[in-house]
Amino acid sequence: MVGGGRGAFIGGVHRIAAALDQQCELVCGAFSSDPARSKASGADFFLPPERCYPDFEKMIKTEVELPAGERMDFVAIVTPNHMHFAPAELALRFGFHVLSDKPATFTLAEAKKLQALIKKTGLLYGLTHNYTGYPMVKEARALIAGGKLGKIRKVVVEYPQGWLATRLENTGQKQAAWRCDPKRSGMGGCVGDIGTHAGNLAEYITGLKISELAADATSFVEGRSLDDDINVLLRFDGGAKGVLHASQISVGEENNLNIRVYGEKGGLEWHQVEPNTLLVKWPDRPMETYRTSAGYVGAAAKAATRIPGGHPEGYLEAFANIYKNFINHIRAKAEGKTLSPDDPALDYPKIEEGVRGMALIEAVVNSSAKNARWTKLKAGD
Amino acid sequence: MVGGGRGAFIGGVHRIAAALDQQCELVCGAFSSDPARSKASGADFFLPPERCYPDFEKMIKTEVELPAGERMDFVAIVTPNHMHFAPAELALRFGFHVLSDKPATFTLAEAKKLQALIKKTGLLYGLTHNYTGYPMVKEARALIAGGKLGKIRKVVVEYPQGWLATRLENTGQKQAAWRCDPKRSGMGGCVGDIGTHAGNLAEYITGLKISELAADATSFVEGRSLDDDINVLLRFDGGAKGVLHASQISVGEENNLNIRVYGEKGGLEWHQVEPNTLLVKWPDRPMETYRTSAGYVGAAAKAATRIPGGHPEGYLEAFANIYKNFINHIRAKAEGKTLSPDDPALDYPKIEEGVRGMALIEAVVNSSAKNARWTKLKAGD
Amino acid sequence: MVGGGRGAFIGGVHRIAAALDQQCELVCGAFSSDPARSKASGADFFLPPERCYPDFEKMIKTEVELPAGERMDFVAIVTPNHMHFAPAELALRFGFHVLSDKPATFTLAEAKKLQALIKKTGLLYGLTHNYTGYPMVKEARALIAGGKLGKIRKVVVEYPQGWLATRLENTGQKQAAWRCDPKRSGMGGCVGDIGTHAGNLAEYITGLKISELAADATSFVEGRSLDDDINVLLRFDGGAKGVLHASQISVGEENNLNIRVYGEKGGLEWHQVEPNTLLVKWPDRPMETYRTSAGYVGAAAKAATRIPGGHPEGYLEAFANIYKNFINHIRAKAEGKTLSPDDPALDYPKIEEGVRGMALIEAVVNSSAKNARWTKLKAGD
Amino acid sequence: MVGGGRGAFIGGVHRIAAALDQQCELVCGAFSSDPARSKASGADFFLPPERCYPDFEKMIKTEVELPAGERMDFVAIVTPNHMHFAPAELALRFGFHVLSDKPATFTLAEAKKLQALIKKTGLLYGLTHNYTGYPMVKEARALIAGGKLGKIRKVVVEYPQGWLATRLENTGQKQAAWRCDPKRSGMGGCVGDIGTHAGNLAEYITGLKISELAADATSFVEGRSLDDDINVLLRFDGGAKGVLHASQISVGEENNLNIRVYGEKGGLEWHQVEPNTLLVKWPDRPMETYRTSAGYVGAAAKAATRIPGGHPEGYLEAFANIYKNFINHIRAKAEGKTLSPDDPALDYPKIEEGVRGMALIEAVVNSSAKNARWTKLKAGD
């Protein structure tokens, strides 16, 4: 693990997600840029001091020398955005699979470089767009892929939060500090941190690609240099249209990612805060409430659930689904197995999603700079 | 009453709204362009045949000759859009107050003409943007006006419906037929029919004016000439931003008008389908659920409610609030009373809202025609 | 109208319910036991002074002398419980139909007497158990009657309120004062005021009769003589079981009547505070959300609705449905029409429901007095 | 671990709950009464064959001989009810702490025996009444303990499920088979399986003890010998009253445990299916929605949460909280630390809750056998 020492947020989430299914074990880490802190953090996780490295370079170069079976199997990267690319690249160069937090990199160019390297090495790369790990998100995707909603016409995806409604980054709050700092976060603030999740969710569920967008990004909090609110018109390949809006200044909202999709034959609605419910809407019969773990849900949703219906599964379980599938993919690869295209082990976000996320950030920032001019996503695919 | 004969929808709503508080009585009408149908409709309402007129001209010119106390007090106009202006104008010219269905007129120019005439005559004009009649909408307005939410930053207003997801206008369905016909509906389809309600709601609650917008309007259903879906970026006077989207092709949605507003200090959320609940959100304390008729709500909300909390009031009661206030205003005027500015009798939409609605339609259609170019609202105020 | 003068609550509700559909008109009343107050109240309703009577006896005996077409068609009784029987009996004796507020009478014996008189006179009697007027309640009843849920096994009906959590009756609040006074309310407090609604709702929806019950009734507020909270085990004819609880001391609850019914094949759930939604539950497919005015609902629900889906109908509309059906029944009778058994005009609570309500009150009070001994309902049917 | 081999449900839940916080590791087990199955199951969990024991006796007697630091620290019992007591007793006799699934034992007498043994040995015993592990349940308890709701008057606790609405136990479904078999489940069916959770939740949140109850238990499904539905009147020490109902035949209900509590000053409501929300109700101000991980919640709730607000935590996290606290208690004991009474490490259900659960089962079954006679809980405390 790179990053995620004492005081970090997402590192702890990754560790729980990895531990939950008891299919992998934390064996080493470079948990902090401060070597002493890295060691102390590792001790918290019951690691021997010699595998708590002062930096990721040292870690990668030392681990690669360990015998197979003992050395780490993959690297999890849980640092701020500006520190995603370098450890990912090095790990890949030294033959390690990589599971990275999102957004993939600091710039679109870096993401494309990583994409090329992954293609070249044949190693696996996973990206924790964790919201696609929810069973009901997978059910939504399956319903649309199966044609139940007909041709998609309209998508509304929202991600309001309120935690940055004041200038929290100036108070010493670490999470706020790096997210509002262009040197660590990149060119996007709100759009990079959560807008990318919203875009990824919309594309994952609909199976459509955002082709172009018109964005109005704002920094509402005085003195903040990155956007903390975005309102975006969307157009998708194939003619669907939509709205994406995300915000960090929507006071009172916690983490209210949600999506509605309307096709010619039906509609659906999903809310991350009540993730085990998927509303499916019809023109001529009652709205249906699909539920996690119900007998009638499809294979993808079933594979993403652990307990019977009515026992709520949450954020950590969804996150663990990314880990589970990624680990199963590594295992299949190690065992030389060929997976069928709909094997759950292949169902996790990869570098393509990473490149698209970076392209989204760039398009939103550029469109907004040109007063919401329609701007194409340059994801190159 | 002009319009609203057998088979009409909104005419019946107006009659119920007018009857509910037992403060006025239907005394005459030109219920249909077909004189026989007008008479038959009037008989349904227990009217004498001589006051069921063949057309509005005849009605206005006959009624004006009746003795005071016997002749009608005001004209309610419940026809399709292209028939709003003419009866309103004539009624005003003959000294009658007017309560009209929305949008005010067929074109922005007509609305401005009406505005001038109203000013000149000093007569009263009400417009049934009925959703502002809900008690919790009034409470939302009062909370914001009282500064509880701080300076407003973001507004999200939505109006999805699904009833026009297929080409219903070709099946003989009257409501669909005129709404999808540019000759009767005007230059806007979805935007005129429901987008204007959404815009009006946003401005009523926030007390802010939409200054400019960027719109992507679409006719999803093949062969339909007017828009059936709009996605709009909003900017308000004073710097707030937002999103307005409305749709008639969002399959499975009934009449899902809703709004969220976020200020520097708090946020709020209201849904028309559960109109007696207003969610109020804070950065540092639990979300509050305000309820119609609760002891703690403000005077405006209290004045708009008839029964104790937990006895749901709905669409017809909200609509009746427009009537009640308009009638009370007429009565006050007749009695020569001066009303204080916060008297509930003044709290109903007037020609200014009508002009703004027409300006919104024009701006959305024009912006969309120019590929979502930012376009100012030309409401002239 | 008997009762319902200035300061009353339910009288105003009756007047709105009666006016809403514009099928009847208030023509006279004995609005108060204080003749001056009765006159003043009548003036509020635009009645001529001579038809604002000092008491119900005078009203009935004067009106009966008026020519047909001019005299009142039926009497609405909206007084406290102890004043239900006498005006109902006199009206019936003088040939007037009666629409009474609930519970039917002060005692079970009175209700049976009224039942006999109604049978003898052949006049119509309606009882405003208004909650059965909601469209989705009718849909629930139709689903069960149609066998969709299979044989019914379990019923949970609840009616929590919180408004009497303190000794409000001692503060001069009129509604609380008579409801907590055994001389005006009868032997039941909470059970009479709202428990009867809950019992009626359960029987109306399921089509089953409560056969026996075991009740634990409590007066939580010190000094109060009537029950303000009841917990009741239910057994129905045919083997279904259930729970009924009602309360006036459940702080923070407004008027939260709700019901769940489970049969061998399905279940359903309805909440009065969101009355336009009916949840229908299945063992092997998604829960369905039935909605007022949707195309798929049955004839009874359709007949009880006035506006399209998504335009919320509420308490007053449900109440008006009782009036509408009762008036249509009177009209059919006057015209000598025979109604088919499923004609909506017959769908309103009658004296049988009144007798059952009084039997429920008696059974709950008696069972509780014997420490929750199982007690049969003595409704005589 | 005793039990929990291939095909079991709750064993897997225990393993995830134990792994989630990375504070303990599965080191050995007697996973099945079939030794080969036990070994195969252990292999699934990456255990060496020699620590996959053929039965719990062998496990306990072998492990006790291993050096400290290598031998197991505590035994988790995840077998059907009839197999709870024996392994718990043996483990305690050999000096191991015990964490057991609920209900504690097969009979009340066994539970009291266990209680005595625990007292004597001074060892720790935890019981997975996991629903008390939810943060918002702890917040509810803290609000009441802090007097925010005033003296408690009424409690409504419900646990409807629908999965046993048909005779599933005859189809080979393992979970149904033992739960419906008096030889493995005990004298209670529904009451033992879920009624005990409901009772425990009510007592945990209110801090009150159920003193007596009157129960109507039913076996609705033909041929089933144990109850599958219970309706119970409750009386608590101190005068509060309430209702507990639980069901396995409420078609369409998943796992709908929920509770409402009303005191003199306020009320609250919590639903297990949306566990991160706690509704708090007041007589004179808006209902508040408390949320997991919000800044304003108390220390107990905070200690039970892992991630920021809006990232839903679910059933497994609540279950893991029982493990976390139990493990921390063991660790504190091992380190000789004295814990303050409000230390979270002490906040898990113990043998007292186990005895009360068994007393509840006995009282419900006995009361129902005597036609719902009021019956005291014989928990001996």
mmCIF file with all atom_site columns, N, CA, C and O in Angstrom, chain C residues 153-154 158 165 216 218 220 229 231 235 241 251 253 260 262 281 371 374, chain D residues 153-154 158 165 216 218 220 229 231 235 241 251 253 260 262-263 281 371 374:
data_model
loop_
_atom_site.group_PDB
_atom_site.id
_atom_site.type_symbol
_atom_site.label_atom_id
_atom_site.label_alt_id
_atom_site.label_comp_id
_atom_site.label_asym_id
_atom_site.label_entity_id
_atom_site.label_seq_id
_atom_site.pdbx_PDB_ins_code
_atom_site.Cartn_x
_atom_site.Cartn_y
_atom_site.Cartn_z
_atom_site.occupancy
_atom_site.B_iso_or_equiv
_atom_site.pdbx_formal_charge
_atom_site.auth_seq_id
_atom_site.auth_comp_id
_atom_site.auth_asym_id
_atom_site.auth_atom_id
_atom_site.pdbx_PDB_model_num
ATOM 1   N N  . ARG C 1 153 ? -53.915 -13.318 6.572  1.00 0.00 ? 153 ARG C N  1
ATOM 2   C CA . ARG C 1 153 ? -53.396 -13.889 7.822  1.00 0.00 ? 153 ARG C CA 1
ATOM 3   C C  . ARG C 1 153 ? -53.162 -12.851 8.903  1.00 0.00 ? 153 ARG C C  1
ATOM 4   O O  . ARG C 1 153 ? -53.381 -13.103 10.071 1.00 0.00 ? 153 ARG C O  1
ATOM 5   N N  . LYS C 1 154 ? -52.641 -11.703 8.512  1.00 0.00 ? 154 LYS C N  1
ATOM 6   C CA . LYS C 1 154 ? -52.216 -10.754 9.542  1.00 0.00 ? 154 LYS C CA 1
ATOM 7   C C  . LYS C 1 154 ? -52.531 -9.323  9.155  1.00 0.00 ? 154 LYS C C  1
ATOM 8   O O  . LYS C 1 154 ? -52.347 -8.931  8.004  1.00 0.00 ? 154 LYS C O  1
ATOM 9   N N  . GLU C 1 158 ? -52.513 0.977   12.794 1.00 0.00 ? 158 GLU C N  1
ATOM 10  C CA . GLU C 1 158 ? -51.963 1.888   13.794 1.00 0.00 ? 158 GLU C CA 1
ATOM 11  C C  . GLU C 1 158 ? -52.573 3.280   13.631 1.00 0.00 ? 158 GLU C C  1
ATOM 12  O O  . GLU C 1 158 ? -52.848 3.703   12.506 1.00 0.00 ? 158 GLU C O  1
ATOM 13  N N  . ALA C 1 165 ? -50.435 14.708  24.484 1.00 0.00 ? 165 ALA C N  1
ATOM 14  C CA . ALA C 1 165 ? -49.371 14.218  25.358 1.00 0.00 ? 165 ALA C CA 1
ATOM 15  C C  . ALA C 1 165 ? -49.278 15.021  26.655 1.00 0.00 ? 165 ALA C C  1
ATOM 16  O O  . ALA C 1 165 ? -48.667 14.585  27.621 1.00 0.00 ? 165 ALA C O  1
ATOM 17  N N  . ASP C 1 216 ? -55.206 -3.373  26.137 1.00 0.00 ? 216 ASP C N  1
ATOM 18  C CA . ASP C 1 216 ? -54.557 -2.717  27.266 1.00 0.00 ? 216 ASP C CA 1
ATOM 19  C C  . ASP C 1 216 ? -54.664 -1.206  27.020 1.00 0.00 ? 216 ASP C C  1
ATOM 20  O O  . ASP C 1 216 ? -53.913 -0.638  26.230 1.00 0.00 ? 216 ASP C O  1
ATOM 21  N N  . THR C 1 218 ? -54.746 2.762   28.410 1.00 0.00 ? 218 THR C N  1
ATOM 22  C CA . THR C 1 218 ? -54.062 3.514   29.457 1.00 0.00 ? 218 THR C CA 1
ATOM 23  C C  . THR C 1 218 ? -54.413 4.992   29.367 1.00 0.00 ? 218 THR C C  1
ATOM 24  O O  . THR C 1 218 ? -54.627 5.509   28.282 1.00 0.00 ? 218 THR C O  1
ATOM 25  N N  . PHE C 1 220 ? -52.271 7.905   30.172 1.00 0.00 ? 220 PHE C N  1
ATOM 26  C CA . PHE C 1 220 ? -50.916 8.249   30.593 1.00 0.00 ? 220 PHE C CA 1
ATOM 27  C C  . PHE C 1 220 ? -50.849 9.613   31.256 1.00 0.00 ? 220 PHE C C  1
ATOM 28  O O  . PHE C 1 220 ? -50.052 9.838   32.155 1.00 0.00 ? 220 PHE C O  1
ATOM 29  N N  . ASP C 1 229 ? -54.329 6.048   25.148 1.00 0.00 ? 229 ASP C N  1
ATOM 30  C CA . ASP C 1 229 ? -53.439 5.120   24.433 1.00 0.00 ? 229 ASP C CA 1
ATOM 31  C C  . ASP C 1 229 ? -54.017 3.716   24.551 1.00 0.00 ? 229 ASP C C  1
ATOM 32  O O  . ASP C 1 229 ? -54.414 3.298   25.649 1.00 0.00 ? 229 ASP C O  1
ATOM 33  N N  . ASN C 1 231 ? -53.394 -0.453  23.230 1.00 0.00 ? 231 ASN C N  1
ATOM 34  C CA . ASN C 1 231 ? -52.701 -1.530  22.531 1.00 0.00 ? 231 ASN C CA 1
ATOM 35  C C  . ASN C 1 231 ? -53.622 -2.734  22.528 1.00 0.00 ? 231 ASN C C  1
ATOM 36  O O  . ASN C 1 231 ? -54.054 -3.183  23.583 1.00 0.00 ? 231 ASN C O  1
ATOM 37  N N  . ARG C 1 235 ? -58.372 -10.626 16.766 1.00 0.00 ? 235 ARG C N  1
ATOM 38  C CA . ARG C 1 235 ? -58.655 -11.848 16.010 1.00 0.00 ? 235 ARG C CA 1
ATOM 39  C C  . ARG C 1 235 ? -59.847 -11.577 15.108 1.00 0.00 ? 235 ARG C C  1
ATOM 40  O O  . ARG C 1 235 ? -60.809 -10.923 15.513 1.00 0.00 ? 235 ARG C O  1
ATOM 41  N N  . LYS C 1 241 ? -55.197 -12.737 12.294 1.00 0.00 ? 241 LYS C N  1
ATOM 42  C CA . LYS C 1 241 ? -54.885 -12.112 13.584 1.00 0.00 ? 241 LYS C CA 1
ATOM 43  C C  . LYS C 1 241 ? -54.257 -10.757 13.343 1.00 0.00 ? 241 LYS C C  1
ATOM 44  O O  . LYS C 1 241 ? -53.913 -10.419 12.211 1.00 0.00 ? 241 LYS C O  1
ATOM 45  N N  . VAL C 1 251 ? -45.762 11.462  21.143 1.00 0.00 ? 251 VAL C N  1
ATOM 46  C CA . VAL C 1 251 ? -45.235 12.796  20.849 1.00 0.00 ? 251 VAL C CA 1
ATOM 47  C C  . VAL C 1 251 ? -44.579 12.868  19.470 1.00 0.00 ? 251 VAL C C  1
ATOM 48  O O  . VAL C 1 251 ? -43.733 12.053  19.136 1.00 0.00 ? 251 VAL C O  1
ATOM 49  N N  . GLU C 1 253 ? -46.085 12.582  16.590 1.00 0.00 ? 253 GLU C N  1
ATOM 50  C CA . GLU C 1 253 ? -46.926 12.013  15.541 1.00 0.00 ? 253 GLU C CA 1
ATOM 51  C C  . GLU C 1 253 ? -48.099 12.945  15.301 1.00 0.00 ? 253 GLU C C  1
ATOM 52  O O  . GLU C 1 253 ? -48.731 13.414  16.244 1.00 0.00 ? 253 GLU C O  1
ATOM 53  N N  . ARG C 1 260 ? -51.082 -2.305  7.506  1.00 0.00 ? 260 ARG C N  1
ATOM 54  C CA . ARG C 1 260 ? -50.406 -3.343  6.716  1.00 0.00 ? 260 ARG C CA 1
ATOM 55  C C  . ARG C 1 260 ? -51.237 -4.609  6.800  1.00 0.00 ? 260 ARG C C  1
ATOM 56  O O  . ARG C 1 260 ? -51.724 -4.964  7.875  1.00 0.00 ? 260 ARG C O  1
ATOM 57  N N  . TYR C 1 262 ? -51.302 -8.744  5.428  1.00 0.00 ? 262 TYR C N  1
ATOM 58  C CA . TYR C 1 262 ? -50.543 -9.822  4.799  1.00 0.00 ? 262 TYR C CA 1
ATOM 59  C C  . TYR C 1 262 ? -51.437 -11.023 4.564  1.00 0.00 ? 262 TYR C C  1
ATOM 60  O O  . TYR C 1 262 ? -52.084 -11.513 5.495  1.00 0.00 ? 262 TYR C O  1
ATOM 61  N N  . LYS C 1 281 ? -46.830 -5.882  -1.921 1.00 0.00 ? 281 LYS C N  1
ATOM 62  C CA . LYS C 1 281 ? -45.623 -6.673  -1.706 1.00 0.00 ? 281 LYS C CA 1
ATOM 63  C C  . LYS C 1 281 ? -45.837 -8.122  -2.113 1.00 0.00 ? 281 LYS C C  1
ATOM 64  O O  . LYS C 1 281 ? -46.883 -8.695  -1.835 1.00 0.00 ? 281 LYS C O  1
ATOM 65  N N  . ASN C 1 371 ? -58.136 -6.618  32.561 1.00 0.00 ? 371 ASN C N  1
ATOM 66  C CA . ASN C 1 371 ? -56.719 -6.934  32.349 1.00 0.00 ? 371 ASN C CA 1
ATOM 67  C C  . ASN C 1 371 ? -56.482 -7.658  31.029 1.00 0.00 ? 371 ASN C C  1
ATOM 68  O O  . ASN C 1 371 ? -55.821 -8.694  30.964 1.00 0.00 ? 371 ASN C O  1
ATOM 69  N N  . TRP C 1 374 ? -59.727 -11.590 26.569 1.00 0.00 ? 374 TRP C N  1
ATOM 70  C CA . TRP C 1 374 ? -60.325 -11.658 25.228 1.00 0.00 ? 374 TRP C CA 1
ATOM 71  C C  . TRP C 1 374 ? -61.817 -11.362 25.320 1.00 0.00 ? 374 TRP C C  1
ATOM 72  O O  . TRP C 1 374 ? -62.530 -11.977 26.116 1.00 0.00 ? 374 TRP C O  1
ATOM 73  N N  . ARG D 1 153 ? -43.096 6.363   27.776 1.00 0.00 ? 153 ARG D N  1
ATOM 74  C CA . ARG D 1 153 ? -44.470 5.901   27.933 1.00 0.00 ? 153 ARG D CA 1
ATOM 75  C C  . ARG D 1 153 ? -44.817 4.722   27.031 1.00 0.00 ? 153 ARG D C  1
ATOM 76  O O  . ARG D 1 153 ? -45.541 3.831   27.416 1.00 0.00 ? 153 ARG D O  1
ATOM 77  N N  . LYS D 1 154 ? -44.339 4.774   25.811 1.00 0.00 ? 154 LYS D N  1
ATOM 78  C CA . LYS D 1 154 ? -44.819 3.773   24.851 1.00 0.00 ? 154 LYS D CA 1
ATOM 79  C C  . LYS D 1 154 ? -43.705 3.302   23.932 1.00 0.00 ? 154 LYS D C  1
ATOM 80  O O  . LYS D 1 154 ? -42.898 4.111   23.465 1.00 0.00 ? 154 LYS D O  1
ATOM 81  N N  . GLU D 1 158 ? -41.160 -3.918  16.136 1.00 0.00 ? 158 GLU D N  1
ATOM 82  C CA . GLU D 1 158 ? -41.707 -4.824  15.125 1.00 0.00 ? 158 GLU D CA 1
ATOM 83  C C  . GLU D 1 158 ? -40.579 -5.584  14.436 1.00 0.00 ? 158 GLU D C  1
ATOM 84  O O  . GLU D 1 158 ? -39.501 -5.030  14.227 1.00 0.00 ? 158 GLU D O  1
ATOM 85  N N  . ALA D 1 165 ? -43.391 -17.847 4.692  1.00 0.00 ? 165 ALA D N  1
ATOM 86  C CA . ALA D 1 165 ? -44.831 -17.806 4.430  1.00 0.00 ? 165 ALA D CA 1
ATOM 87  C C  . ALA D 1 165 ? -45.339 -19.103 3.807  1.00 0.00 ? 165 ALA D C  1
ATOM 88  O O  . ALA D 1 165 ? -46.540 -19.365 3.792  1.00 0.00 ? 165 ALA D O  1
ATOM 89  N N  . ASP D 1 216 ? -50.072 -13.587 21.727 1.00 0.00 ? 216 ASP D N  1
ATOM 90  C CA . ASP D 1 216 ? -50.880 -14.423 20.850 1.00 0.00 ? 216 ASP D CA 1
ATOM 91  C C  . ASP D 1 216 ? -49.951 -14.938 19.752 1.00 0.00 ? 216 ASP D C  1
ATOM 92  O O  . ASP D 1 216 ? -49.630 -14.221 18.811 1.00 0.00 ? 216 ASP D O  1
ATOM 93  N N  . THR D 1 218 ? -48.907 -17.755 16.809 1.00 0.00 ? 218 THR D N  1
ATOM 94  C CA . THR D 1 218 ? -49.642 -18.560 15.830 1.00 0.00 ? 218 THR D CA 1
ATOM 95  C C  . THR D 1 218 ? -48.670 -19.306 14.920 1.00 0.00 ? 218 THR D C  1
ATOM 96  O O  . THR D 1 218 ? -47.592 -18.786 14.622 1.00 0.00 ? 218 THR D O  1
ATOM 97  N N  . PHE D 1 220 ? -49.108 -20.163 11.340 1.00 0.00 ? 220 PHE D N  1
ATOM 98  C CA . PHE D 1 220 ? -50.043 -19.989 10.221 1.00 0.00 ? 220 PHE D CA 1
ATOM 99  C C  . PHE D 1 220 ? -49.867 -21.061 9.149  1.00 0.00 ? 220 PHE D C  1
ATOM 100 O O  . PHE D 1 220 ? -50.822 -21.466 8.511  1.00 0.00 ? 220 PHE D O  1
ATOM 101 N N  . ASP D 1 229 ? -45.533 -16.462 13.882 1.00 0.00 ? 229 ASP D N  1
ATOM 102 C CA . ASP D 1 229 ? -46.060 -15.102 14.000 1.00 0.00 ? 229 ASP D CA 1
ATOM 103 C C  . ASP D 1 229 ? -46.444 -14.864 15.452 1.00 0.00 ? 229 ASP D C  1
ATOM 104 O O  . ASP D 1 229 ? -47.116 -15.699 16.071 1.00 0.00 ? 229 ASP D O  1
ATOM 105 N N  . ASN D 1 231 ? -47.949 -11.758 18.223 1.00 0.00 ? 231 ASN D N  1
ATOM 106 C CA . ASN D 1 231 ? -48.441 -10.420 18.568 1.00 0.00 ? 231 ASN D CA 1
ATOM 107 C C  . ASN D 1 231 ? -48.441 -10.330 20.086 1.00 0.00 ? 231 ASN D C  1
ATOM 108 O O  . ASN D 1 231 ? -49.073 -11.150 20.751 1.00 0.00 ? 231 ASN D O  1
ATOM 109 N N  . ARG D 1 235 ? -45.602 -4.745  28.965 1.00 0.00 ? 235 ARG D N  1
ATOM 110 C CA . ARG D 1 235 ? -45.523 -3.767  30.057 1.00 0.00 ? 235 ARG D CA 1
ATOM 111 C C  . ARG D 1 235 ? -44.091 -3.752  30.573 1.00 0.00 ? 235 ARG D C  1
ATOM 112 O O  . ARG D 1 235 ? -43.450 -4.793  30.687 1.00 0.00 ? 235 ARG D O  1
ATOM 113 N N  . LYS D 1 241 ? -45.676 1.088   28.385 1.00 0.00 ? 241 LYS D N  1
ATOM 114 C CA . LYS D 1 241 ? -46.398 -0.014  27.759 1.00 0.00 ? 241 LYS D CA 1
ATOM 115 C C  . LYS D 1 241 ? -45.991 -0.106  26.307 1.00 0.00 ? 241 LYS D C  1
ATOM 116 O O  . LYS D 1 241 ? -45.311 0.776   25.778 1.00 0.00 ? 241 LYS D O  1
ATOM 117 N N  . VAL D 1 251 ? -45.667 -11.678 4.088  1.00 0.00 ? 251 VAL D N  1
ATOM 118 C CA . VAL D 1 251 ? -45.163 -11.771 2.714  1.00 0.00 ? 251 VAL D CA 1
ATOM 119 C C  . VAL D 1 251 ? -44.654 -10.426 2.191  1.00 0.00 ? 251 VAL D C  1
ATOM 120 O O  . VAL D 1 251 ? -45.345 -9.421  2.271  1.00 0.00 ? 251 VAL D O  1
ATOM 121 N N  . GLU D 1 253 ? -42.032 -8.803  3.249  1.00 0.00 ? 253 GLU D N  1
ATOM 122 C CA . GLU D 1 253 ? -41.131 -8.136  4.190  1.00 0.00 ? 253 GLU D CA 1
ATOM 123 C C  . GLU D 1 253 ? -39.813 -8.904  4.219  1.00 0.00 ? 253 GLU D C  1
ATOM 124 O O  . GLU D 1 253 ? -39.803 -10.134 4.300  1.00 0.00 ? 253 GLU D O  1
ATOM 125 N N  . ARG D 1 260 ? -40.224 2.242   17.527 1.00 0.00 ? 260 ARG D N  1
ATOM 126 C CA . ARG D 1 260 ? -40.626 3.609   17.863 1.00 0.00 ? 260 ARG D CA 1
ATOM 127 C C  . ARG D 1 260 ? -40.772 3.701   19.374 1.00 0.00 ? 260 ARG D C  1
ATOM 128 O O  . ARG D 1 260 ? -41.323 2.802   19.996 1.00 0.00 ? 260 ARG D O  1
ATOM 129 N N  . TYR D 1 262 ? -41.801 6.519   22.544 1.00 0.00 ? 262 TYR D N  1
ATOM 130 C CA . TYR D 1 262 ? -42.372 7.829   22.868 1.00 0.00 ? 262 TYR D CA 1
ATOM 131 C C  . TYR D 1 262 ? -42.244 8.101   24.356 1.00 0.00 ? 262 TYR D C  1
ATOM 132 O O  . TYR D 1 262 ? -42.692 7.294   25.178 1.00 0.00 ? 262 TYR D O  1
ATOM 133 N N  . GLY D 1 263 ? -41.642 9.228   24.675 1.00 0.00 ? 263 GLY D N  1
ATOM 134 C CA . GLY D 1 263 ? -41.555 9.658   26.063 1.00 0.00 ? 263 GLY D CA 1
ATOM 135 C C  . GLY D 1 263 ? -42.447 10.866  26.288 1.00 0.00 ? 263 GLY D C  1
ATOM 136 O O  . GLY D 1 263 ? -43.197 11.273  25.401 1.00 0.00 ? 263 GLY D O  1
ATOM 137 N N  . LYS D 1 281 ? -38.492 13.056  17.206 1.00 0.00 ? 281 LYS D N  1
ATOM 138 C CA . LYS D 1 281 ? -39.739 13.805  17.057 1.00 0.00 ? 281 LYS D CA 1
ATOM 139 C C  . LYS D 1 281 ? -40.028 14.636  18.291 1.00 0.00 ? 281 LYS D C  1
ATOM 140 O O  . LYS D 1 281 ? -39.850 14.163  19.405 1.00 0.00 ? 281 LYS D O  1
ATOM 141 N N  . ASN D 1 371 ? -53.911 -18.514 26.356 1.00 0.00 ? 371 ASN D N  1
ATOM 142 C CA . ASN D 1 371 ? -54.781 -17.543 25.689 1.00 0.00 ? 371 ASN D CA 1
ATOM 143 C C  . ASN D 1 371 ? -54.420 -16.102 26.040 1.00 0.00 ? 371 ASN D C  1
ATOM 144 O O  . ASN D 1 371 ? -55.264 -15.284 26.391 1.00 0.00 ? 371 ASN D O  1
ATOM 145 N N  . TRP D 1 374 ? -51.471 -12.513 30.955 1.00 0.00 ? 374 TRP D N  1
ATOM 146 C CA . TRP D 1 374 ? -50.291 -11.729 31.340 1.00 0.00 ? 374 TRP D CA 1
ATOM 147 C C  . TRP D 1 374 ? -49.305 -12.633 32.066 1.00 0.00 ? 374 TRP D C  1
ATOM 148 O O  . TRP D 1 374 ? -49.663 -13.326 33.015 1.00 0.00 ? 374 TRP D O  1
#
